[in-house]
Coordinates of C-alpha atoms in Angstrom, one line a residue:
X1 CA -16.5 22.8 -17.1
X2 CA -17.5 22.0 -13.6
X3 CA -16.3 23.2 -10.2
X4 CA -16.5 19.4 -9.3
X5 CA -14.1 18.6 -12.1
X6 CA -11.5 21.3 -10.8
X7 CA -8.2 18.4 -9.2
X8 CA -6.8 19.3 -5.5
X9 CA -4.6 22.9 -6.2
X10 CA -6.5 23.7 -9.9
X11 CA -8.5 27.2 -9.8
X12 CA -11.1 28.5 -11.8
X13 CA -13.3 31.4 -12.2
X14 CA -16.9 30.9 -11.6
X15 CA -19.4 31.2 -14.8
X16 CA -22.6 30.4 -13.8
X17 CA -24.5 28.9 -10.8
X18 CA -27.3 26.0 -12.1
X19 CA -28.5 25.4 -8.4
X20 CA -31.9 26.5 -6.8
X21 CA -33.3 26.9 -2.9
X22 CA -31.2 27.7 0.0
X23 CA -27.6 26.0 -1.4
X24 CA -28.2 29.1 -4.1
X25 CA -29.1 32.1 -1.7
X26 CA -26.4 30.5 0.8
X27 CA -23.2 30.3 -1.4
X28 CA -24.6 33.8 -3.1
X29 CA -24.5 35.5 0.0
X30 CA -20.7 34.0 0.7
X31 CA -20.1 35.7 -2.7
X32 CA -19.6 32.7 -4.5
X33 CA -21.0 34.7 -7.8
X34 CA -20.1 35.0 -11.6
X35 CA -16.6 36.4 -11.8
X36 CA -15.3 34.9 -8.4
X37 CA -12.3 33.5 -8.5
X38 CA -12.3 29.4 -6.4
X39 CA -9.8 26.7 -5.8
X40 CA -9.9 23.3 -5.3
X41 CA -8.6 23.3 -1.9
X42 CA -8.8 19.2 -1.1
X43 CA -10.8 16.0 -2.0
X44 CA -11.7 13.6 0.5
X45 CA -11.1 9.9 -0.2
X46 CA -14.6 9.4 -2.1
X47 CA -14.2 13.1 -3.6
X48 CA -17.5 13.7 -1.7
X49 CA -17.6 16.5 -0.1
X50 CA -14.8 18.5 -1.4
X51 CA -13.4 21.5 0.2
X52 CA -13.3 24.8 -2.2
X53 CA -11.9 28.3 -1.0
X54 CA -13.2 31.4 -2.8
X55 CA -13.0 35.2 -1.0
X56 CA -10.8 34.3 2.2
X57 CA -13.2 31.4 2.9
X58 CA -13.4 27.7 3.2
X59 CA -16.1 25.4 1.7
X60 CA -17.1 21.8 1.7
X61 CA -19.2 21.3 -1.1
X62 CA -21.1 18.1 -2.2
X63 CA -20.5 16.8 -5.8
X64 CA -24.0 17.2 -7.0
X65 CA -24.1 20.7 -5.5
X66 CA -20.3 21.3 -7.1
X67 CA -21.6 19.7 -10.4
X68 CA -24.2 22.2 -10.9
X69 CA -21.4 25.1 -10.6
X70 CA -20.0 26.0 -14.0
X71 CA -16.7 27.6 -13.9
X72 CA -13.6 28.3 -16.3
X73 CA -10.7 26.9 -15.7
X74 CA -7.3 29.2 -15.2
X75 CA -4.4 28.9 -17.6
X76 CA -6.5 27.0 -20.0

């Protein structure tokens, strides 16, 4: 699954990151890495951007950056 497809208050764990360039090296260096743990904090109307918390942080994400984040879903 994605992180894009993660609904408001659903967490996951982070499996694998598909993007390239600076989004990459950027969300790496917030430690947004295999193993983290991320919620789904709040969708905006359009569900573009969407805000995700991971590791006492806050992040808006764009869908086609989210949908490029693969994550497991907890308690599935």
């Amino acid at each position: 699954m994605t992180l894009n497809r993660l609904s408001a208050g659903q967490s996951g764990t982070v499996s694998g990151l598909l993007l390239t360039g600076a989004i990459r090296r950027r969300l790496l260096d917030l430690g947004l890495i295999e193993g983290t743990k991320v919620r789904c904090v709040r969708r905006s109307l359009a569900s573009n951007p969407v805000i995700y918390s991971f590791r006492g942080t806050m992040v808006a994400l764009r869908s086609e950056d989210s949908a490029r984040i693969c994550v497991e879903v907890d308690g599935a």
